[in-house]
Amino acid sequence: MSDERKERTTVVTTGSGGGAGWFLAGGLIVALILGGFLFFGGFIGSGTSGGGVNIDVPEKVTIETPKPSE
């Protein structure tokens, strides 16, 4: 049996991942708060008007054409 010694090196790394996940989570929270404010404030989605369009048209339309000259 050989009596060789092997040296081992242990590397431990710690650090942050850059914060992209926190940035996306924060953006989602802000979007949800803004959407809730707009929806429950009555600005979007919950109106009673229904967005209908009313067009008044006369019952009878007459078109007058000029008589040709002779």
mmCIF file of C-alpha atoms in Angstrom, residues 30-66:
data_model
loop_
_atom_site.group_PDB
_atom_site.id
_atom_site.type_symbol
_atom_site.label_atom_id
_atom_site.label_comp_id
_atom_site.label_asym_id
_atom_site.label_seq_id
_atom_site.Cartn_x
_atom_site.Cartn_y
_atom_site.Cartn_z
ATOM 1 C CA VAL A 30 -46.771 47.624 -7.659
ATOM 2 C CA ALA A 31 -48.809 46.475 -10.691
ATOM 3 C CA LEU A 32 -51.305 44.656 -8.449
ATOM 4 C CA ILE A 33 -51.731 47.678 -6.176
ATOM 5 C CA LEU A 34 -52.207 50.027 -9.148
ATOM 6 C CA GLY A 35 -54.652 47.644 -10.848
ATOM 7 C CA GLY A 36 -56.671 47.266 -7.657
ATOM 8 C CA PHE A 37 -56.790 51.015 -7.189
ATOM 9 C CA LEU A 38 -58.039 51.553 -10.745
ATOM 10 C CA PHE A 39 -60.569 48.700 -10.636
ATOM 11 C CA PHE A 40 -62.062 49.360 -7.206
ATOM 12 C CA GLY A 41 -61.913 53.118 -7.719
ATOM 13 C CA GLY A 42 -64.332 52.762 -10.627
ATOM 14 C CA PHE A 43 -61.910 53.880 -13.315
ATOM 15 C CA ILE A 44 -61.932 50.566 -15.208
ATOM 16 C CA GLY A 45 -64.126 47.494 -15.341
ATOM 17 C CA SER A 46 -66.936 48.373 -12.964
ATOM 18 C CA GLY A 47 -69.033 51.006 -14.667
ATOM 19 C CA THR A 48 -72.824 51.055 -14.987
ATOM 20 C CA SER A 49 -72.869 52.832 -18.344
ATOM 21 C CA GLY A 50 -71.887 49.728 -20.277
ATOM 22 C CA GLY A 51 -70.037 51.805 -22.826
ATOM 23 C CA GLY A 52 -73.033 51.991 -25.170
ATOM 24 C CA VAL A 53 -73.296 54.425 -28.062
ATOM 25 C CA ASN A 54 -76.509 56.258 -28.835
ATOM 26 C CA ILE A 55 -76.987 57.466 -32.426
ATOM 27 C CA ASP A 56 -80.066 59.529 -33.280
ATOM 28 C CA VAL A 57 -81.237 58.932 -36.865
ATOM 29 C CA PRO A 58 -84.289 60.585 -38.408
ATOM 30 C CA GLU A 59 -87.147 58.246 -39.333
ATOM 31 C CA LYS A 60 -87.399 59.420 -42.928
ATOM 32 C CA VAL A 61 -84.598 60.616 -45.149
ATOM 33 C CA THR A 62 -85.402 62.421 -48.390
ATOM 34 C CA ILE A 63 -82.918 63.007 -51.160
ATOM 35 C CA GLU A 64 -83.622 65.764 -53.619
ATOM 36 C CA THR A 65 -82.031 65.595 -57.035
ATOM 37 C CA PRO A 66 -81.950 68.574 -59.377
#
